[in-house]
XYZ file of C-alpha atoms in Angstrom:
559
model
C -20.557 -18.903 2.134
C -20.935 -18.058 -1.566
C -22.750 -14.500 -0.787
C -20.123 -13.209 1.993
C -16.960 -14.207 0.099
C -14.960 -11.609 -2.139
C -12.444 -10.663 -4.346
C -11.765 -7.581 -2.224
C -12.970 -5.907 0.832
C -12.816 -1.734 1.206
C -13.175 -0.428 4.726
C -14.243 3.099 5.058
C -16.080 5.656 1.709
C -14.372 8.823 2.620
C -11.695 9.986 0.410
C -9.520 7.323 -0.061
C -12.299 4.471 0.102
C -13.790 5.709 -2.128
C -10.428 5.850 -4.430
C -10.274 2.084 -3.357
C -13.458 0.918 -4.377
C -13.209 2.601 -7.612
C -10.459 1.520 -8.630
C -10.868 -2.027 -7.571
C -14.407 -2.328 -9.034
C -13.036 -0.929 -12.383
C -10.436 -3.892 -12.399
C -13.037 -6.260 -12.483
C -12.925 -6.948 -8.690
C -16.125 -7.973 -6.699
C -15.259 -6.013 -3.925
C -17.449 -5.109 -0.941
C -17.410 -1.864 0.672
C -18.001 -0.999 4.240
C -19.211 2.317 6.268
C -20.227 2.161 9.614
C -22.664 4.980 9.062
C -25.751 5.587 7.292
C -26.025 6.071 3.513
C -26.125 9.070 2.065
C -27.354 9.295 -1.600
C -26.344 12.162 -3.842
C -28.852 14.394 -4.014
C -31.339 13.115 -2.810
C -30.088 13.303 0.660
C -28.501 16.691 0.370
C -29.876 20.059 1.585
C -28.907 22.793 -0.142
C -31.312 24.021 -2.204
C -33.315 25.491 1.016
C -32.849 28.879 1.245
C -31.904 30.270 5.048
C -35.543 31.245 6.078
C -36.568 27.534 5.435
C -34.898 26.094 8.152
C -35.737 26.308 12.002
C -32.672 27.938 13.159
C -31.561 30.164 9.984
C -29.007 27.984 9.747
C -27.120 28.654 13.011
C -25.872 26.254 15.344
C -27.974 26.299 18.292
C -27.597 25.304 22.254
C -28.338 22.008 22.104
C -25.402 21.416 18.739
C -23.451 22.953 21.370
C -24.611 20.709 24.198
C -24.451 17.142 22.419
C -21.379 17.669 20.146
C -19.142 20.001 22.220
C -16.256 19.192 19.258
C -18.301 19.134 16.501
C -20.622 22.187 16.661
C -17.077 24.439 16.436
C -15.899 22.811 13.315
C -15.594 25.847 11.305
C -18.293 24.346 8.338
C -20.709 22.862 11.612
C -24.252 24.790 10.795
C -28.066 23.496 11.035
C -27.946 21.749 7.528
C -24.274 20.044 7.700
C -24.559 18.639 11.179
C -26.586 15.382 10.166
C -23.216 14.885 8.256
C -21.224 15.142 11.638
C -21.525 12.582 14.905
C -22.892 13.116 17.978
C -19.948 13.528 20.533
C -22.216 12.625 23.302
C -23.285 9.417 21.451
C -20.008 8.734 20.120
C -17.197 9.270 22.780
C -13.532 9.516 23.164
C -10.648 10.820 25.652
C -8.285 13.501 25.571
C -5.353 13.092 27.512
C -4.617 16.904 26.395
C -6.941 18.266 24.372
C -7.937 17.182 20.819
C -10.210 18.251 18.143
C -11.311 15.180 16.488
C -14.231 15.889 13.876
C -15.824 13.176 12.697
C -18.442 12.014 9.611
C -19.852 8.968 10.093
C -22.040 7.935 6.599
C -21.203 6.981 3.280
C -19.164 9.519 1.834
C -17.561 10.422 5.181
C -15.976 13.619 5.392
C -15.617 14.371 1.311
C -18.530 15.589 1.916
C -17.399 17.851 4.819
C -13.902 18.978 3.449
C -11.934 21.988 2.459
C -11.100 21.014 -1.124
C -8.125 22.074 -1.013
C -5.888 20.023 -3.055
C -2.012 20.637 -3.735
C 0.628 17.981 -4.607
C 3.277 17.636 -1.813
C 7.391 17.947 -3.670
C 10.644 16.581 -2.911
C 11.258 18.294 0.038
C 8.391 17.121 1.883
C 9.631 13.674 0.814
C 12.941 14.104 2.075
C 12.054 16.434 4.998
C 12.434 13.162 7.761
C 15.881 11.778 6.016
C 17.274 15.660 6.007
C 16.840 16.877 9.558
C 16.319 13.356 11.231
C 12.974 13.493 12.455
C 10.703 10.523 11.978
C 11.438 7.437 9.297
C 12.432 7.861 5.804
C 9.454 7.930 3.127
C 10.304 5.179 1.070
C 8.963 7.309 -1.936
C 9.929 10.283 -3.420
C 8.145 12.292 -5.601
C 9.177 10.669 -8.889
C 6.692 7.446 -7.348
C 3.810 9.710 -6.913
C 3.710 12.117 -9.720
C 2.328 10.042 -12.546
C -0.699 9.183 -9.806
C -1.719 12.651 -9.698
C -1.624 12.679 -13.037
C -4.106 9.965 -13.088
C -6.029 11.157 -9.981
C -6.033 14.843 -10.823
C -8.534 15.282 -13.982
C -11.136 12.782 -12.326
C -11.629 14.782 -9.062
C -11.500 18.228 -11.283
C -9.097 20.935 -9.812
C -9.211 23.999 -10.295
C -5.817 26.088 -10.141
C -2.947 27.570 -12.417
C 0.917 26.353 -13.161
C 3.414 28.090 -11.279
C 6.641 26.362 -12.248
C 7.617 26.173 -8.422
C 9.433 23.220 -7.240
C 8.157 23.287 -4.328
C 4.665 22.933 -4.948
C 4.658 21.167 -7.947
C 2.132 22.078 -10.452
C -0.622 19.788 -11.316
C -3.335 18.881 -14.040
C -6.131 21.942 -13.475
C -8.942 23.531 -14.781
C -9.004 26.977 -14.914
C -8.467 28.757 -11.993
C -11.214 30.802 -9.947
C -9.758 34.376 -10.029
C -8.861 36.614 -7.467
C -10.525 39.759 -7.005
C -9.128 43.307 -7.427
C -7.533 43.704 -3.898
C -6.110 39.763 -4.359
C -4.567 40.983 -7.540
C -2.944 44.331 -6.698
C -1.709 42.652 -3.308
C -0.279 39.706 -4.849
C 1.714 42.043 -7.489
C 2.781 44.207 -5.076
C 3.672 41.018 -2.485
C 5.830 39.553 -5.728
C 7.731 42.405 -6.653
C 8.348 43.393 -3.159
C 10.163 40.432 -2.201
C 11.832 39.675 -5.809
C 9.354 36.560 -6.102
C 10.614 34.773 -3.101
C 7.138 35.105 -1.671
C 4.008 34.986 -3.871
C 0.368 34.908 -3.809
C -1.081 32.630 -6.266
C -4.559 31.093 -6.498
C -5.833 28.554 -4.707
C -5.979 25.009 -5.729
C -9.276 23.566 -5.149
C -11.756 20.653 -6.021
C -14.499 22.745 -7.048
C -15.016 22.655 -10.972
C -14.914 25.612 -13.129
C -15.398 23.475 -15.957
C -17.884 19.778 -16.327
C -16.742 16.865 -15.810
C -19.451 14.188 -17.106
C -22.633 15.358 -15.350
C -20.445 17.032 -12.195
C -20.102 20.940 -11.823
C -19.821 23.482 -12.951
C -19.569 25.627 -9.492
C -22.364 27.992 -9.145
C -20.183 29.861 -6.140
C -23.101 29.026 -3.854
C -20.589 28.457 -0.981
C -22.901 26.093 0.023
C -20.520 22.782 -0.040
C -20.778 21.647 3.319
C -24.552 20.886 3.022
C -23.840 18.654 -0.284
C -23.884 19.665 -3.718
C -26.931 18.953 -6.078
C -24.953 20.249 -8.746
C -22.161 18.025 -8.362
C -19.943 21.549 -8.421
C -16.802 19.577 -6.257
C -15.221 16.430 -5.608
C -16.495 14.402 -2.970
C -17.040 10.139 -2.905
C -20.755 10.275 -3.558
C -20.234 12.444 -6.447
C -17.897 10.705 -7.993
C -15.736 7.363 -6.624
C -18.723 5.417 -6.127
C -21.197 5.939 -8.515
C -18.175 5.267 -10.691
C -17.505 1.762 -8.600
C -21.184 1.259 -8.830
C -21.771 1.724 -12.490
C -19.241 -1.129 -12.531
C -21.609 -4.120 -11.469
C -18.952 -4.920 -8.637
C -19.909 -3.403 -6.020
C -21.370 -4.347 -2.852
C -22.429 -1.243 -0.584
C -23.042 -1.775 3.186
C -23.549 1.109 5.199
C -24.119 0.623 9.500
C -20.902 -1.510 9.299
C -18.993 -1.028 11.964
C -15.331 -2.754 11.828
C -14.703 -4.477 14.781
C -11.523 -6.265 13.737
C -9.401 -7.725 10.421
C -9.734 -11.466 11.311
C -6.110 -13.099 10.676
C -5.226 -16.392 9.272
C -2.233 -17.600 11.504
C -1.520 -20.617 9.573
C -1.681 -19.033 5.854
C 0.077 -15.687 7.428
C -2.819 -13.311 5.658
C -5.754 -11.502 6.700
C -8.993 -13.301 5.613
C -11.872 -10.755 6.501
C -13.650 -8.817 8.776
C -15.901 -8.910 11.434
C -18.322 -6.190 11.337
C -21.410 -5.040 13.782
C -24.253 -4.280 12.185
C -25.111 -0.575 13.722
C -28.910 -1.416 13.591
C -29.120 -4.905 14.644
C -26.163 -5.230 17.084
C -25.491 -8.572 15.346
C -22.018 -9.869 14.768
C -20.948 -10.882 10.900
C -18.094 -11.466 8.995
C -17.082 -11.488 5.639
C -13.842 -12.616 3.893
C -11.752 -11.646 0.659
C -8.120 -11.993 -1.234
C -7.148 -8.146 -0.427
C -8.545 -5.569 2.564
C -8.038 -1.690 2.137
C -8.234 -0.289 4.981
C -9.022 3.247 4.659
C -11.414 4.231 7.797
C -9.282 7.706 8.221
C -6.524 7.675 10.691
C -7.482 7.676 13.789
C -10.277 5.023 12.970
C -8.256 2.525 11.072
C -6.065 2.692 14.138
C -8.347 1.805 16.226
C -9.419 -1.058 14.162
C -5.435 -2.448 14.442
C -5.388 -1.890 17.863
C -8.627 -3.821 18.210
C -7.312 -6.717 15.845
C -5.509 -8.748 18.479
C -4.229 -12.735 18.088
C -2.202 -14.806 19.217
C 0.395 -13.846 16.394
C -0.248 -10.289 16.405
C -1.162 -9.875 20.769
C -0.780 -6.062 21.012
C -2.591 -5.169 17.265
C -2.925 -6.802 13.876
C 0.681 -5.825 12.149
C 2.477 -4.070 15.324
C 5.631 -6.060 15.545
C 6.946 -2.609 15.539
C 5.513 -0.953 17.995
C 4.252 1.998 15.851
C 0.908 1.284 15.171
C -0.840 4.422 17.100
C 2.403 6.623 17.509
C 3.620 9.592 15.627
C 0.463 11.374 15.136
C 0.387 14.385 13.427
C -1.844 17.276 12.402
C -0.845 20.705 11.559
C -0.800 23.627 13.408
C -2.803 26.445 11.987
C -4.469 29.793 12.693
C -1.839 31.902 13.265
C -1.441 35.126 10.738
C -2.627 38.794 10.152
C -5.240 41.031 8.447
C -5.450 44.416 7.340
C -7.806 47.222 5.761
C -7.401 48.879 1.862
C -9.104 52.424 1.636
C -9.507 51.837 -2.134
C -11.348 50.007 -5.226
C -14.704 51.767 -3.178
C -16.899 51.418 -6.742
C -15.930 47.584 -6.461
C -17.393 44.811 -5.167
C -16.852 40.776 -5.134
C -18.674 38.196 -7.813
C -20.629 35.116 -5.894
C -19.469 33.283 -2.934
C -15.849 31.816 -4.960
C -15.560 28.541 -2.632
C -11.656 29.167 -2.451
C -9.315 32.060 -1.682
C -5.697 32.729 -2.293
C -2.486 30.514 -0.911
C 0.843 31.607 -0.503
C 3.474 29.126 -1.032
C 6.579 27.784 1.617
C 8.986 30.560 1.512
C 10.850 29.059 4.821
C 13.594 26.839 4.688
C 13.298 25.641 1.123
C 17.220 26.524 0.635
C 20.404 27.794 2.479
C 19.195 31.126 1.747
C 15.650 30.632 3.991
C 16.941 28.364 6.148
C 15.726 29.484 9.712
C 17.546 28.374 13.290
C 14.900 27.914 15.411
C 12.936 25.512 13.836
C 12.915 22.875 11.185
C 10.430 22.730 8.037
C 7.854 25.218 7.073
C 4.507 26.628 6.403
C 1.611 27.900 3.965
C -0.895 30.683 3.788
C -4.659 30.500 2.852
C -7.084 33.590 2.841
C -8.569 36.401 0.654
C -9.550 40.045 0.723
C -13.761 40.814 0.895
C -15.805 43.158 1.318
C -18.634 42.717 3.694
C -21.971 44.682 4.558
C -22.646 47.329 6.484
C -24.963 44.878 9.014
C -27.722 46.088 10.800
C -28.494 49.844 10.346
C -30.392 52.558 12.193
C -34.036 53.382 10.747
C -36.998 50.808 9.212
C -38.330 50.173 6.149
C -36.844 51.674 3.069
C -34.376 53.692 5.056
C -33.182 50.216 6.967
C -32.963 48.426 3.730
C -31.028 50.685 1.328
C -28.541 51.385 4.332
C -28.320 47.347 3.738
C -27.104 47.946 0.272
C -24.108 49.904 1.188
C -20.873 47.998 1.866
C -17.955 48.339 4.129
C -14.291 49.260 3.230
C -12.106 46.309 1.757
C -9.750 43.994 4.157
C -7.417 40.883 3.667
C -6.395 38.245 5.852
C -3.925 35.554 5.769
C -3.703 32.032 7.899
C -1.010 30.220 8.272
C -0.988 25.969 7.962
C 2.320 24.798 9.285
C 3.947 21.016 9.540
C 3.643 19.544 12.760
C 7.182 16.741 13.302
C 6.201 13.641 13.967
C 6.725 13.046 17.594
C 6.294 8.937 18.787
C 5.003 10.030 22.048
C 2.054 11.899 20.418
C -0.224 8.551 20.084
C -4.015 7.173 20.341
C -4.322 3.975 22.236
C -7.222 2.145 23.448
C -8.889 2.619 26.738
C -8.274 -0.256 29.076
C -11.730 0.069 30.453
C -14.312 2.117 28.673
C -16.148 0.736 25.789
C -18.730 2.277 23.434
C -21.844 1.653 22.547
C -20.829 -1.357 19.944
C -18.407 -2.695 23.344
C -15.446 -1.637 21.762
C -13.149 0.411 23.548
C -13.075 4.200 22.844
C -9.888 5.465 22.235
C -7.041 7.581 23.893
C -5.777 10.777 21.891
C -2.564 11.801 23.439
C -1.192 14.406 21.229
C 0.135 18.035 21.563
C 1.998 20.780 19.636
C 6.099 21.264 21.157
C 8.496 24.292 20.541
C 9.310 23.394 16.860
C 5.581 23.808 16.030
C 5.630 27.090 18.266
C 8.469 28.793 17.056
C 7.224 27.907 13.674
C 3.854 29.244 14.242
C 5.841 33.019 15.685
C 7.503 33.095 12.445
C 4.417 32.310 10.644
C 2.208 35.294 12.538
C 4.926 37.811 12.021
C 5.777 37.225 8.530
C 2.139 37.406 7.457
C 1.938 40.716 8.664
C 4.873 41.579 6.931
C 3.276 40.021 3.445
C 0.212 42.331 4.177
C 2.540 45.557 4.561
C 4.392 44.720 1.674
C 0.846 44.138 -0.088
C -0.548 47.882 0.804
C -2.541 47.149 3.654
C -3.223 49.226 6.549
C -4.462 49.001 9.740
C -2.527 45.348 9.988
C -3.292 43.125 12.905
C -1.527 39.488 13.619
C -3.709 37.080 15.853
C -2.902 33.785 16.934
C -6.304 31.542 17.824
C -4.909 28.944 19.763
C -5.805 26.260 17.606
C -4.809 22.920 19.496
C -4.102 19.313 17.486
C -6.938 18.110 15.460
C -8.640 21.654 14.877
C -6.477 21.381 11.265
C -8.680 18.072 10.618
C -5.522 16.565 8.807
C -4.973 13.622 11.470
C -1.700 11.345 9.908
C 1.133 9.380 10.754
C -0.360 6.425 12.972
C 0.359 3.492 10.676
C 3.110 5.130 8.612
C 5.115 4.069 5.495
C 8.820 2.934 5.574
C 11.776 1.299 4.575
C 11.994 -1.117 7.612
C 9.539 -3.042 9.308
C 11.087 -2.698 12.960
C 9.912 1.299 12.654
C 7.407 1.417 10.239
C 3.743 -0.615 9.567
C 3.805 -0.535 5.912
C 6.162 -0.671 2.693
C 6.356 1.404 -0.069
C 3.286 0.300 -1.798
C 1.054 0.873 1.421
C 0.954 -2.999 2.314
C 1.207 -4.101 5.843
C 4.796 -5.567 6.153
C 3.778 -8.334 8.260
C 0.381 -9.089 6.434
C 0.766 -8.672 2.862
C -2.740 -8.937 1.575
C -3.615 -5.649 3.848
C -3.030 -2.251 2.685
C -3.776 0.991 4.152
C -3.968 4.524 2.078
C -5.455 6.993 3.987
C -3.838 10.025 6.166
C -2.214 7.225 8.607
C 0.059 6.037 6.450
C 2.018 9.059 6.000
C 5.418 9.894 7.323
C 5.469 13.584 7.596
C 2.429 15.864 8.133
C 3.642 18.488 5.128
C 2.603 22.166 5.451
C 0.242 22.797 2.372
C -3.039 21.875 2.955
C -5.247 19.812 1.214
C -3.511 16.343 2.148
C -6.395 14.474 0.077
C -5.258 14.231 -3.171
C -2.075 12.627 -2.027
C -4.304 9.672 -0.544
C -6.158 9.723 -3.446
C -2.836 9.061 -5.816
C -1.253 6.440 -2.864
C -4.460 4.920 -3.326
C -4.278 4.389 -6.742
C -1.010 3.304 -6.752
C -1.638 0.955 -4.388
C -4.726 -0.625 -5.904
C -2.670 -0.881 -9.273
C 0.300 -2.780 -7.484
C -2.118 -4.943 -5.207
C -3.825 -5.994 -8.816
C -0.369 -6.727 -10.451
C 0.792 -8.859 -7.593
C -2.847 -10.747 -6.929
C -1.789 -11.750 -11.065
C 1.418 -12.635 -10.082
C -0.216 -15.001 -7.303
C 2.029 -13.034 -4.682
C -0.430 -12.105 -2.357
C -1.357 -15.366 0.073
């Protein structure tokens, strides 16, 4: 039994996995980590030094992506190198009650190696949002808990970004930021004096490092991060978490682990382990420890509740409640406006910057934005650019210096706006169909209601009135119909709280009913927020939560 027993178990090397493991390995724990996918070594495994006439397809996604992965293939960063680091849709199924984006990475590293980088810290208001207006539970933080964890998170994972002094989007612990080009600049002077500063562009905050950190980054502005960085140039787990945990001596890595249930002790009132499939062999094995994290991204780690069923626990391992699987959020997005500047025609953009500009919650952060139709806010992200002229009349020299020439400047802004959390948007698990390990496949039921759709109006309208402001012409809003999971920020499933008859866990992200259990990823959350970039809030909860699970395993208060 010697070689299956540990001090702690991680389930799940995405984002905050790999947080776990870290910082679990660098307290001295022996602490085995599980991914139900394949490994994927840094590097080595990666991609992106193939330039596009290397590859088959130029890079494009093709028929068949379209054909097996009907979801995944129109994930904005889906292409002919990054789809080994999606699944197959066909191979790995689910149901949509109403329709439901739900993109997926399935290897070690998950989808840190698939995200936007994006990483702002989320204020008081966000934490107070559900206690103000009465939707949802009651965080049972506030920022004060969190802030000296993205301290401690923030110069590891190496953001880039600048202070603002907003209180509202607290400022964080950055590099230097990547800078804005000309149009970015004059726009976002014009936007702030326009409005008397109540609406600003600033730059965005992102993972990608303008300065080293050990041997990771610099970014070369390849915009090449969703095939993998050789360079190391942003944050992702296999990067950075776990060759960390690894250079520890306490780690145990096992990818094609696929979590079939937390196996509870009735008697001692704990979870002991896990029971895992192995992915390759079909065989059944468990493995036991003093502490699980379970961090196998929402919509996963509720399935693995769900599927954790006893005698004490019949309808899910720590459901007393009833909420394990309800309230899930994402956040609407896509809604905003663009716009053309006849100007700066001797200019032109440096590299492929792998960020763009945000603009900040302006809505219903006081009395004096306080809006009547709808509750909460939103965020922009976007940029101005300058693109080619594109394919040209003539051949030869005369095709290739009309290549050279580039078209007039434009700007466009998106919106990313909070989505209440609703109990009747849920996942379940189907009654009858299983996959391909015999588990059932789960149920997404989950859809945006008139709070989200008023917001996004608001949201469209006032970006075109930004761009006016700005100096753009020609200004255009769209709306793209983006439906629940398109945002990729899934939440809310096995959320935080003050009271265990409406909420899963405590404070300190451990189960209320199973102490020894703690979950830190996007389903623990009690309100979806509006900035994007969710991560580095998991990646602080996670670290707070590794710290307090330590103090108390000292204490001997964990069974």
């Amino acid at each position: 039994m010697k070689d299956i027993t540990y001090d702690a178990i991680v389930v799940g090397t995405g984002i905050s996995g790999g947080w776990a493991a870290k910082e679990l390995c660098e307290k001295g724990l022996k602490t085995l980590v599980l991914e139900r996918g394949r490994d994927v070594k840094h590097i080595i495994d990666y991609e992106d030094m193939k330039a596009p006439w290397e590859l088959e397809h130029r890079g494009r996604v093709t028929q068949e992506d379209r054909r097996i992965s009907p979801v995944q293939s129109g994930v904005y960063n889906y292409n002919e190198v990054s789809r080994k680091f999606f699944v197959n849709d066909l191979d790995q199924p689910y149901e949509q009650v109403k329709p439901f984006e739900w993109a997926r990475g399935y290897q070690v590293g998950g989808r840190s190696l698939l995200w936007g980088r994006q990483c702002y810290r989320r204020s008081e208001i966000d934490f107070e949002a559900n206690a103000k207006d009465g939707h949802g539970v009651d965080w049972p933080i506030r920022y004060k808990d969190i802030a000296p964890w993205y301290d401690y998170v923030e110069p590891f994972v190496g953001i880039s970004g600048q202070r603002e002094g907003l209180a509202h989007l607290p400022d964080g612990i950055y590099q230097p930021p990547m800078d804005m080009n000309c149009v970015e600049k004059m726009v976002a002077e014009r936007v702030k004096k326009g409005f008397g500063g109540s609406r600003l562009i600033i730059n965005g905050r992102t993972a990608n490092h303008t300065r080293q950190i050990g041997k990771r980054g610099p970014c070369q502005f390849r915009a090449k991060c969703e095939s993998g960085c050789s360079y190391g140039g942003y944050f992702s787990t296999n990067s950075a978490t776990l060759p960390a945990a690894a250079e520890t001596g306490n780690m145990t890595l096992r990818p094609f682990s696929v979590v079939r249930e937390i196996i509870y002790d009735k008697e001692k009132r704990r979870a002991k382990g896990v029971r895992i499939i192995d992915s390759e062999t079909m065989e059944e094995h468990e493995y036991y420890a003093k502490i699980i994290f379970l961090n196998a991204s929402t919509l996963n780690t509720t399935a693995i509740l769900l599927n954790s069923v006893s005698d004490a626990f019949p309808n899910g391992l720590g459901n007393s409640s009833g909420q394990v699987g309800h309230n899930l959020m994402d956040m609407p997005y896509g809604m905003g406006a663009s716009g053309t500047y006849d100007g700066f025609k001797d200019r032109y953009t440096f590299g492929n910057r792998p960020t763009g500009v945000f603009v900040p919650r302006f809505r219903n952060i006081s009395k004096e934005t306080e809006r009547t139709d709808y509750v909460r806010g939103f965020t922009y992200q976007g940029g101005a650019g300058k693109g080619r002229v594109g394919w040209a009349d003539g051949v030869g020299v005369q095709f290739k210096e009309a290549l050279t020439e580039s078209t007039d400047w434009s700007m466009s802004i998106t919106a990313w706006g909070e989505h209440l959390p609703y109990y009747d948007n849920k996942v379940t698990l189907h009654k009858e169909k299983k996959d391909k390990f015999g588990m059932p496949i789960l149920v997404i039921d989950c859809a945006f209601r008139e709070n989200e759709k008023a917001l996004g109006k608001d949201a469209m309208n006032s970006a075109a009135e930004i761009l006016e402001m700005g100096g753009l012409k020609n200004i255009t809003t769209y709306d793209r119909g983006k439906i629940p999971g398109s945002c990729i920020h899934e939440t809310g499933t096995a959320r935080m709280g003050k009271d265990p008859k409406t909420s899963v866990l405590n404070k300190w992200n451990q189960m209320h009913e199973v102490n020894n259990l703690f979950i830190t990823d996007g389903s623990s959350v009690c309100s979806s927020g509006c900035t994007p970039g969710p991560s580095v809030t998991y990646m602080a909860l996670t670290a707070r939560a590794v710290d307090y699970a330590i103090k108390e395993m000292k204490k001997g208060n964990l069974r």
